[in-house]
Every structure is written in structure tokens, then in C-alpha cells.
Short mmCIF file of C-alpha atoms in Angstrom, two decimals:
data_model
loop_
_atom_site.label_atom_id
_atom_site.label_comp_id
_atom_site.label_asym_id
_atom_site.label_seq_id
_atom_site.Cartn_x
_atom_site.Cartn_y
_atom_site.Cartn_z
CA MET A 1 0.00 0.00 0.00
CA LYS A 2 1.36 3.39 -0.99
CA THR A 3 1.93 5.81 1.89
CA LEU A 4 0.38 9.24 1.36
CA PRO A 5 2.53 12.37 1.81
CA LEU A 6 2.18 13.58 5.38
CA ALA A 7 0.77 17.00 4.51
CA ARG A 8 -1.92 15.49 2.26
CA LEU A 9 -2.80 12.80 4.77
CA ALA A 10 -3.00 15.31 7.59
CA ALA A 11 -5.37 17.50 5.62
CA ALA A 12 -7.64 14.52 5.09
CA VAL A 13 -7.90 13.47 8.72
CA VAL A 14 -7.40 16.59 10.82
CA ALA A 15 -10.96 17.69 10.26
CA ALA A 16 -12.15 14.47 11.83
CA LEU A 17 -9.59 14.16 14.60
CA SER A 18 -8.85 17.87 15.20
CA LEU A 19 -5.24 16.92 15.79
CA ALA A 20 -3.74 20.15 14.57
CA ALA A 21 -5.95 22.17 16.86
CA LEU A 22 -5.22 19.88 19.74
CA ALA A 23 -1.50 20.13 19.10
CA GLN A 24 -1.72 23.91 19.30
CA ASP A 25 -3.70 23.83 22.53
CA LYS A 26 -2.08 20.93 24.35
CA GLY A 27 0.35 23.23 26.13
CA VAL A 28 3.60 21.26 25.94
CA SER A 29 6.13 23.99 26.63
CA LYS A 30 9.77 23.85 25.59
CA PRO A 31 10.95 23.25 29.19
CA GLU A 32 8.39 20.45 29.60
CA LEU A 33 9.50 18.91 26.31
CA ASN A 34 13.12 19.01 27.43
CA TYR A 35 12.22 17.46 30.79
CA GLN A 36 9.85 14.78 29.53
CA ALA A 37 11.94 13.82 26.49
CA ALA A 38 15.37 14.03 28.11
CA PRO A 39 17.77 11.88 26.08
CA LEU A 40 19.16 8.58 27.31
CA SER A 41 22.85 7.99 26.71
CA MET A 42 22.50 4.33 25.74
CA GLY A 43 21.19 4.83 22.19
CA THR A 44 24.54 3.85 20.69
CA GLU A 45 24.85 0.60 22.69
CA PRO A 46 24.91 -2.50 20.44
CA MET A 47 21.43 -4.05 20.17
CA VAL A 48 20.01 -6.73 17.91
CA GLN A 49 17.50 -5.70 15.24
CA SER A 50 14.38 -7.84 15.57
CA ILE A 51 12.27 -7.94 12.40
CA ASN A 52 8.50 -7.98 12.69
CA PRO A 53 7.13 -9.40 9.40
CA LYS A 54 3.88 -7.49 9.90
CA ALA A 55 5.69 -4.14 10.16
CA PRO A 56 6.90 -1.93 7.28
CA PRO A 57 10.41 -2.88 6.11
CA MET A 58 13.50 -1.10 7.43
CA THR A 59 17.14 -1.37 6.45
CA LYS A 60 19.78 -1.97 9.12
CA ALA A 61 21.01 1.62 8.66
CA GLU A 62 17.46 2.97 9.10
CA PHE A 63 16.92 0.82 12.19
CA ASP A 64 20.16 2.01 13.78
CA ASN A 65 19.31 5.65 13.04
CA ALA A 66 15.80 5.24 14.45
CA GLN A 67 17.19 3.51 17.55
CA THR A 68 19.44 6.50 18.23
CA ILE A 69 16.55 8.94 17.76
CA TYR A 70 14.31 6.84 20.00
CA PHE A 71 16.76 6.89 22.90
CA GLN A 72 17.42 10.60 22.37
CA ARG A 73 13.78 11.65 22.14
CA CYS A 74 11.34 8.94 23.17
CA ALA A 75 12.71 6.44 25.69
CA GLY A 76 12.50 8.87 28.60
CA CYS A 77 8.69 8.76 28.39
CA HIS A 78 7.88 5.47 26.66
CA GLY A 79 10.56 3.29 28.28
CA VAL A 80 13.59 1.39 27.07
CA LEU A 81 11.43 -1.61 26.14
CA ARG A 82 8.59 0.64 24.90
CA LYS A 83 6.19 -0.79 27.48
CA GLY A 84 5.30 2.69 28.71
CA ALA A 85 6.52 4.85 31.56
CA THR A 86 5.21 8.41 31.84
CA GLY A 87 4.15 7.95 28.20
CA LYS A 88 1.97 5.23 26.71
CA PRO A 89 3.29 1.84 25.56
CA LEU A 90 4.53 1.60 21.97
CA THR A 91 4.78 -2.15 21.49
CA PRO A 92 4.03 -3.78 18.09
CA ASP A 93 0.81 -5.39 19.33
CA LEU A 94 -0.52 -1.82 19.61
CA THR A 95 1.34 0.08 16.89
CA VAL A 96 1.00 -2.30 13.92
CA ALA A 97 -2.79 -2.15 14.13
CA LYS A 98 -2.66 1.67 14.02
CA GLY A 99 -0.64 1.73 10.81
CA THR A 100 2.18 3.96 9.61
CA ASP A 101 0.04 6.88 8.45
CA TYR A 102 -1.86 7.10 11.73
CA LEU A 103 1.36 6.97 13.73
CA LYS A 104 2.97 9.67 11.58
CA ILE A 105 0.13 12.04 12.40
CA PHE A 106 0.57 11.66 16.14
CA ILE A 107 4.35 11.90 16.00
CA ALA A 108 4.15 15.00 13.81
CA TYR A 109 1.33 16.84 15.60
CA GLY A 110 1.46 15.46 19.13
CA SER A 111 -1.53 15.01 21.43
CA PRO A 112 -3.29 16.84 24.28
CA ALA A 113 -2.03 14.19 26.71
CA GLY A 114 1.50 15.57 26.49
CA MET A 115 3.01 13.97 23.39
CA PRO A 116 5.25 16.64 21.79
CA ASN A 117 4.49 17.80 18.26
CA TRP A 118 7.82 16.64 16.90
CA GLN A 119 7.50 17.77 13.29
CA THR A 120 5.49 20.96 13.57
CA SER A 121 7.83 22.14 16.34
CA GLY A 122 10.81 21.64 14.02
CA GLU A 123 12.41 18.98 16.25
CA MET A 124 12.04 16.26 13.60
CA THR A 125 11.90 16.29 9.81
CA GLU A 126 9.12 14.62 7.82
CA LYS A 127 11.60 11.90 6.84
CA GLU A 128 12.46 11.26 10.51
CA VAL A 129 8.77 11.11 11.44
CA ASP A 130 8.23 8.44 8.77
CA LEU A 131 11.28 6.57 10.05
CA MET A 132 10.02 6.56 13.64
CA ALA A 133 6.49 5.54 12.63
CA ARG A 134 7.97 2.44 11.00
CA TYR A 135 10.47 1.78 13.79
CA ILE A 136 7.91 1.55 16.59
CA GLN A 137 6.05 -1.18 14.67
CA HIS A 138 9.06 -3.47 14.98
CA ASP A 139 9.97 -5.36 18.15
CA PRO A 140 11.98 -3.16 20.53
CA PRO A 141 15.66 -4.11 20.75
CA GLN A 142 16.68 -4.97 24.30
CA PRO A 143 19.90 -3.42 25.57
CA PRO A 144 22.38 -5.78 27.22
CA GLU A 145 22.28 -6.48 30.94
CA PHE A 146 25.10 -5.11 33.10
CA GLY A 147 25.83 -7.43 35.99
CA MET A 148 28.67 -7.80 38.46
CA GLU A 149 31.12 -9.18 35.89
CA GLN A 150 30.63 -6.18 33.60
CA ILE A 151 30.67 -3.73 36.51
CA LYS A 152 33.93 -5.09 37.93
CA ALA A 153 35.54 -4.83 34.50
CA THR A 154 35.05 -1.03 34.65
CA TRP A 155 36.28 -0.54 38.23
CA LYS A 156 39.47 1.51 38.64
CA VAL A 157 41.29 2.70 41.75
CA ILE A 158 43.33 5.61 40.42
CA VAL A 159 44.83 6.58 43.77
CA PRO A 160 44.71 3.85 46.46
CA PRO A 161 43.51 5.01 49.90
CA ALA A 162 47.00 4.55 51.41
CA GLN A 163 48.46 6.98 48.86
CA ARG A 164 45.89 9.73 49.35
CA PRO A 165 46.66 12.86 51.41
CA THR A 166 46.44 12.58 55.18
CA LYS A 167 45.61 16.27 55.43
CA LYS A 168 44.11 18.90 53.13
CA MET A 169 46.75 19.91 50.58
CA ASN A 170 45.03 23.01 49.19
CA SER A 171 43.83 26.31 50.62
CA TYR A 172 40.25 26.12 49.34
CA ASP A 173 37.23 26.13 51.62
CA ILE A 174 35.88 22.76 50.48
CA SER A 175 32.52 23.50 52.10
CA ASN A 176 32.15 26.33 49.58
CA ILE A 177 32.89 24.60 46.28
CA PHE A 178 30.40 24.31 43.43
CA SER A 179 30.39 21.14 41.33
CA THR A 180 29.11 22.30 37.94
CA THR A 181 28.16 19.82 35.22
CA LEU A 182 29.84 20.33 31.85
CA ARG A 183 27.25 18.20 30.13
CA ASP A 184 28.51 17.44 26.64
CA THR A 185 32.22 17.18 27.47
CA GLY A 186 31.74 14.62 30.26
CA GLU A 187 33.32 16.73 32.99
CA VAL A 188 32.57 18.72 36.12
CA ALA A 189 34.06 22.11 36.86
CA LEU A 190 34.91 22.66 40.52
CA ILE A 191 34.39 26.35 41.26
CA ASP A 192 35.61 28.21 44.34
CA GLY A 193 32.56 29.83 45.92
CA ALA A 194 34.63 32.72 47.30
CA SER A 195 36.56 33.81 44.21
CA LYS A 196 34.15 32.31 41.62
CA LYS A 197 37.20 30.93 39.82
CA ILE A 198 37.51 27.42 38.42
CA ILE A 199 39.72 25.28 40.66
CA SER A 200 39.90 22.32 38.31
CA ILE A 201 38.00 20.51 35.58
CA VAL A 202 37.64 16.80 36.28
CA LYS A 203 36.84 14.07 33.75
CA THR A 204 33.62 12.19 34.57
CA GLY A 205 30.86 10.27 32.86
CA TYR A 206 28.61 11.88 30.26
CA ALA A 207 26.18 14.58 31.42
CA VAL A 208 26.69 14.28 35.18
CA HIS A 209 23.23 14.17 36.71
CA ILE A 210 24.09 14.69 40.35
CA SER A 211 27.04 15.53 42.60
CA ARG A 212 26.92 14.37 46.21
CA LEU A 213 29.31 15.14 49.05
CA SER A 214 30.42 12.41 51.40
CA ALA A 215 29.33 12.71 55.03
CA SER A 216 32.83 13.94 55.96
CA GLY A 217 32.74 16.58 53.22
CA ARG A 218 36.08 15.40 51.87
CA ASN A 219 34.99 13.40 48.84
CA LEU A 220 32.68 14.30 46.01
CA PHE A 221 30.72 11.54 44.29
CA VAL A 222 29.30 12.24 40.83
CA ILE A 223 27.36 10.05 38.41
CA GLY A 224 26.94 10.54 34.68
CA ARG A 225 23.90 9.54 32.69
CA ASP A 226 26.04 6.78 31.20
CA GLY A 227 26.26 5.13 34.64
CA ARG A 228 29.84 6.11 35.42
CA VAL A 229 30.54 7.00 39.06
CA ASN A 230 33.58 9.11 39.94
CA MET A 231 35.02 9.72 43.40
CA ILE A 232 36.86 13.06 43.62
CA ASP A 233 39.16 13.80 46.58
CA LEU A 234 38.75 17.47 47.51
CA TRP A 235 41.85 17.35 49.76
CA MET A 236 44.15 16.95 46.77
CA ASP A 237 45.78 19.92 45.06
CA PRO A 238 44.05 20.23 42.73
CA PRO A 239 41.08 17.97 43.52
CA ALA A 240 41.09 14.92 41.25
CA ASN A 241 39.60 11.48 40.62
CA VAL A 242 40.71 8.72 42.96
CA ALA A 243 38.31 5.94 41.87
CA GLU A 244 35.66 5.21 39.28
CA VAL A 245 33.24 2.48 38.22
CA ARG A 246 30.32 2.07 35.81
CA ILE A 247 27.22 0.62 37.46
CA GLY A 248 24.89 0.43 34.45
CA LEU A 249 24.27 1.75 30.96
CA GLU A 250 21.98 4.58 32.07
CA ALA A 251 21.86 6.05 35.57
CA ARG A 252 20.94 9.08 37.67
CA SER A 253 21.70 8.68 41.39
CA VAL A 254 24.53 8.21 43.89
CA ASP A 255 25.11 8.72 47.64
CA THR A 256 27.20 7.51 50.58
CA SER A 257 26.25 6.09 53.98
CA LYS A 258 25.59 8.76 56.63
CA TYR A 259 24.55 6.88 59.79
CA LYS A 260 26.52 7.15 63.04
CA GLY A 261 24.87 6.03 66.27
CA LYS A 262 24.07 3.13 68.59
CA LEU A 263 24.22 0.60 65.76
CA GLY A 264 27.72 1.65 64.74
CA ASP A 265 29.63 4.21 62.71
CA TYR A 266 28.89 3.73 59.02
CA THR A 267 29.99 7.20 57.94
CA ASP A 268 31.10 6.95 54.29
CA LYS A 269 31.75 3.22 54.68
CA LEU A 270 29.51 2.44 51.71
CA ALA A 271 28.46 4.09 48.48
CA ILE A 272 25.35 3.32 46.44
CA ALA A 273 24.33 4.14 42.88
CA GLY A 274 21.12 3.39 40.99
CA ALA A 275 20.55 2.70 37.31
CA TYR A 276 17.77 3.32 34.82
CA TRP A 277 19.09 0.40 32.76
CA PRO A 278 19.42 -2.27 33.82
CA PRO A 279 16.92 -1.44 36.59
CA GLN A 280 19.16 -2.05 39.59
CA TYR A 281 21.19 -0.47 42.36
CA VAL A 282 24.78 -1.27 43.29
CA LEU A 283 26.35 -1.16 46.76
CA MET A 284 30.07 -0.31 46.81
CA ASN A 285 33.00 0.18 49.15
CA GLY A 286 33.00 3.85 50.18
CA ASP A 287 36.80 4.25 49.90
CA THR A 288 37.42 2.53 46.58
CA LEU A 289 34.05 2.12 44.79
CA GLU A 290 34.66 -1.62 44.64
CA PRO A 291 31.27 -3.14 43.72
CA ILE A 292 29.97 -5.44 46.45
CA LYS A 293 26.34 -6.22 45.66
CA VAL A 294 23.95 -5.70 42.73
CA VAL A 295 20.19 -5.68 43.43
CA SER A 296 17.49 -5.66 40.75
CA THR A 297 14.43 -3.42 41.13
CA ARG A 298 12.20 -5.29 38.67
CA GLY A 299 8.87 -6.13 40.28
CA MET A 300 5.24 -5.23 40.90
CA THR A 301 3.74 -1.75 40.78
CA VAL A 302 1.68 -0.08 43.48
CA GLY A 303 -2.02 0.21 42.73
CA LYS A 304 -2.67 -2.36 39.98
CA GLN A 305 0.13 -4.61 41.26
CA GLU A 306 1.31 -5.48 37.76
CA TYR A 307 4.79 -6.69 36.90
CA HIS A 308 7.05 -3.99 35.43
CA PRO A 309 10.18 -5.07 33.52
CA GLU A 310 12.14 -1.82 33.80
CA PRO A 311 11.36 0.20 36.95
CA ARG A 312 14.09 2.84 36.94
CA VAL A 313 15.99 3.85 40.06
CA ALA A 314 15.39 7.56 40.64
CA SER A 315 16.70 9.44 43.68
CA ILE A 316 18.75 7.76 46.41
CA VAL A 317 19.46 9.36 49.79
CA ALA A 318 21.09 8.12 52.98
CA SER A 319 19.19 8.09 56.27
CA HIS A 320 20.68 9.85 59.29
CA PHE A 321 18.40 7.96 61.71
CA LYS A 322 19.15 4.39 60.68
CA PRO A 323 21.86 2.55 58.72
CA GLU A 324 19.67 2.64 55.62
CA PHE A 325 19.54 4.00 52.10
CA LEU A 326 16.23 5.29 50.72
CA VAL A 327 16.01 4.04 47.13
CA ASN A 328 13.13 5.53 45.15
CA VAL A 329 11.95 3.35 42.26
CA LYS A 330 10.13 5.28 39.58
CA GLU A 331 7.71 2.96 37.76
CA THR A 332 6.79 0.68 40.69
CA GLY A 333 6.13 3.68 42.92
CA LYS A 334 8.04 2.30 45.89
CA THR A 335 10.64 3.62 48.29
CA LEU A 336 13.02 0.87 49.38
CA MET A 337 14.57 1.31 52.83
CA VAL A 338 17.76 -0.72 52.33
CA ASP A 339 19.40 -1.80 55.61
CA TYR A 340 23.13 -2.03 54.89
CA THR A 341 24.31 -3.48 58.23
CA ASP A 342 24.68 -6.96 56.70
CA LEU A 343 25.10 -7.06 52.93
CA ASN A 344 25.05 -10.87 52.93
CA ALA A 345 21.59 -10.87 54.50
CA LEU A 346 20.20 -7.67 53.00
CA LYS A 347 16.98 -6.45 54.61
CA THR A 348 14.67 -4.11 52.73
CA THR A 349 11.51 -2.34 53.89
CA GLU A 350 9.23 -1.63 50.93
CA ILE A 351 7.05 1.48 51.18
CA GLY A 352 4.44 1.95 48.45
CA SER A 353 3.27 5.47 47.60
CA ALA A 354 2.66 6.52 43.99
CA GLN A 355 4.12 5.69 40.60
CA PHE A 356 6.78 7.79 38.89
CA LEU A 357 8.77 8.72 41.98
CA HIS A 358 11.51 11.08 40.90
CA ASP A 359 13.56 13.36 43.13
CA GLY A 360 13.08 15.33 46.30
CA GLY A 361 14.73 16.57 49.46
CA TRP A 362 14.93 16.38 53.24
CA ASP A 363 13.15 18.62 55.69
CA SER A 364 15.38 20.57 58.11
CA THR A 365 15.46 17.69 60.62
CA LYS A 366 16.48 15.13 57.96
CA ARG A 367 13.77 12.86 59.29
CA TYR A 368 11.27 13.36 56.48
CA PHE A 369 12.17 12.87 52.83
CA MET A 370 9.77 14.49 50.37
CA VAL A 371 9.81 12.90 46.92
CA ALA A 372 7.85 14.02 43.87
CA ALA A 373 5.81 11.41 42.00
CA ASN A 374 5.79 13.55 38.90
CA ASN A 375 3.24 11.97 36.56
CA SER A 376 1.00 10.99 39.47
CA ASN A 377 0.87 14.65 40.52
CA LYS A 378 1.67 13.72 44.12
CA ILE A 379 4.38 14.25 46.71
CA ALA A 380 5.19 11.37 49.04
CA VAL A 381 6.62 12.05 52.49
CA ILE A 382 8.77 9.24 53.88
CA ASP A 383 9.46 9.08 57.62
CA ALA A 384 13.05 7.83 57.76
CA LYS A 385 12.94 7.39 61.55
CA GLU A 386 9.80 5.23 61.66
CA GLY A 387 10.31 3.66 58.23
CA LYS A 388 6.85 4.41 56.88
CA LEU A 389 4.84 6.64 54.56
CA ALA A 390 3.95 9.77 56.54
CA ALA A 391 1.83 11.47 53.87
CA LEU A 392 0.84 11.35 50.21
CA THR A 393 -0.25 14.78 49.01
CA GLU A 394 -2.02 15.78 45.79
CA VAL A 395 -0.26 18.72 44.12
CA GLY A 396 -0.19 20.51 40.77
CA LYS A 397 0.82 19.04 37.45
CA ILE A 398 4.21 17.28 37.21
CA PRO A 399 5.87 18.25 40.50
CA HIS A 400 9.64 18.44 40.22
CA PRO A 401 12.15 19.60 42.86
#
């Protein structure tokens, strides 16, 4: 069957569907587009092309190009496996029945539910829209897993603990240093808060998502979107990397243990990082980043209690009241209170709140952690002392800290 030119096809169906009008009124702003469709770094990872005989044909070059575009533009909402996340599922059992022309309309013009108008906004060409309409009718390629063997192969101790400074070797006030992400170069710039001058530029993973200080304030832990964790010693002159490891193919969160009390002193003894893909978190030695334990987050969602194959690890914070990490899992809508006192007999308290948990922050007492469930339009309040959900509050559209 011959595919009609997009402009001609649109003219024929817009009167019935009012898609053009809806696209103009749906209110997807540029900042919202950038947030919702934030690119994933794993689009260039090797994946196997799976041919669906019912789908329109694609060459290997077209498939590879579409895969890159999908991970740059679409996977953040629709999921790595296209089973849906904040956006709807785009699996072949749904897309093939719609047909290429129908799919092109929605990709080009968007929808009132929040789908960006990719072509009319100038973000995609008509050729790219056609490419993506065909691509999503084929089976989604699954990225490789990234288990302990692969993680350990990336682990490097650049400066062993015994060779690191025993006192601060520079004159900077390390409590007044900004860690600034240099997104596209895969670096962070450390800026002196007093003079506003750059102290040093440190090589990191791609597009560092978060920088976290150790409990002591000496070490800076950063994680790139590509899953690479770097440990930067702020006592060195200039501050520099002392260890690194990659904990997944796509990641967002890192922290160190903060508890000191009756149950022991765990200050900076452990580090933790969470991945979008594979959906897992990794516990590491706090001095060297040596990976110790990998834990999957695949499981059942709150509410419908359906299995989800790729629940991404969002924010992770360390409790000050107990030797626990709070691991927020996006698609399942659960906060995992991970007790790290015995990694061989790991105990986890599972607190269900709302799907699409993202990021948040502590109250002034560091007892209550408030985390935004963005596409549920809720904020969950976790009581770190009692280990329970303290509140679940309805808020405005797409809360984000």
C-alpha cells in the first residue's frame, strides 16, 4: 500500500480528529518537552534488530538511526522496552494495528495528553517522522544487561587510599565549592565559591546528573547519565579522581552512607548508585568504589500490582536515623529502605506510595524525605525514623524539585 505524503494525509484526517488544533492547545512547553523527552545515553549501545514481518520494512542503517533517535527523544517517556513509563506503551501489538500513516500524524502533531508535536515544532523532519512511525512497529531491541562481571571490568582505583593525602593539601574552603556539570564534554568544573574561579576541571561520565558530598565533606561523588561514578578527593591539590566504576548503561543517582549512632559508625563506609538500565542499584565500598552487591528493582507496581520489567531507580538518599539508604523506584512507585548493616543478609523495607517517583529533598530535621511522584501529581513524604509513609499529598501538574 502506498503511503500518502504527510501534509496530504493530515489534511484529510485533521478535520475528523482535530489533531492540529489539539496540538496547538495541548500546552507542551519547551521546558516540559526538554524534561519529559530528556535523552538517554544508551542509544549507541549495540542491540540486535528484531524484524516484525507485519511491520513496514527497514534497512539496518534505518533501524540504527531510528534507535538513536528513540533513545534521544522517546525512551525517557515510553521506556527502554517501549512498554510505557510516563508515556503510553509503543509495542508492536498496539502500533502495527494503528498503521504507519496514523502513527505519523501523532508523531508530527502530538496530542493533548503531552506527546510533543515533533515535526510541527521543528524537532524532527518529515523523513524522521516516517522513520520513527515504522520503527515503533518493529519489536523493541533490548539493551544488554550489566551485571557484576561487567561492573567489575570497569572498576578503577586511580589513587589507592594509602596513597591519598592525610591532610588537606590546598587552601580552598571545600565547604564552599560548586560542582558544575559540563554536560557534553563529560566533565565537572569545581568552582571556588569565594573567588568564583575554576579550581579544576575533572573528567567524569557523560552529562553528570548529580554531585553528592560524602558525610565527611572530603569526597565528592558524581554520576553521569552513562552510569559512570567518579570519586573526587577534595583534599588533593588540585582535587582529582581517585576511583571510578560504571554501574549500568543509564543512571541518575549516587550517595554515601551517613549513619553514626548506637548501631555503629557507618559514615562513608559504603556508596550506592542506581541505574535506569538495567533497573538495579549497586552497593560499593566507600573508599574505593569496589562493587559489592547488585540488586534488581524489577517487580510489581503499586495500585494495579502489575509486573514492570524496567522500573528505573530515581533518587537515592542516605538516612541519618538508621543505617539505611532510601532508594526511590520510579515505575513501581516504591521507596526501598535498604538496611546495609549486613550485605550478605540484605533487609529491605518496601514502602508503596505513587508511581513515577523522581527526586526530592529532606526537611530541616532530615527525618522526612519528600519525593515528587511527577506523573502521578503527588508528593510522598517518607518518615526515615519510623520507616513508613507519613503522607501522600495531591499537588499541581508534574511536581519536580
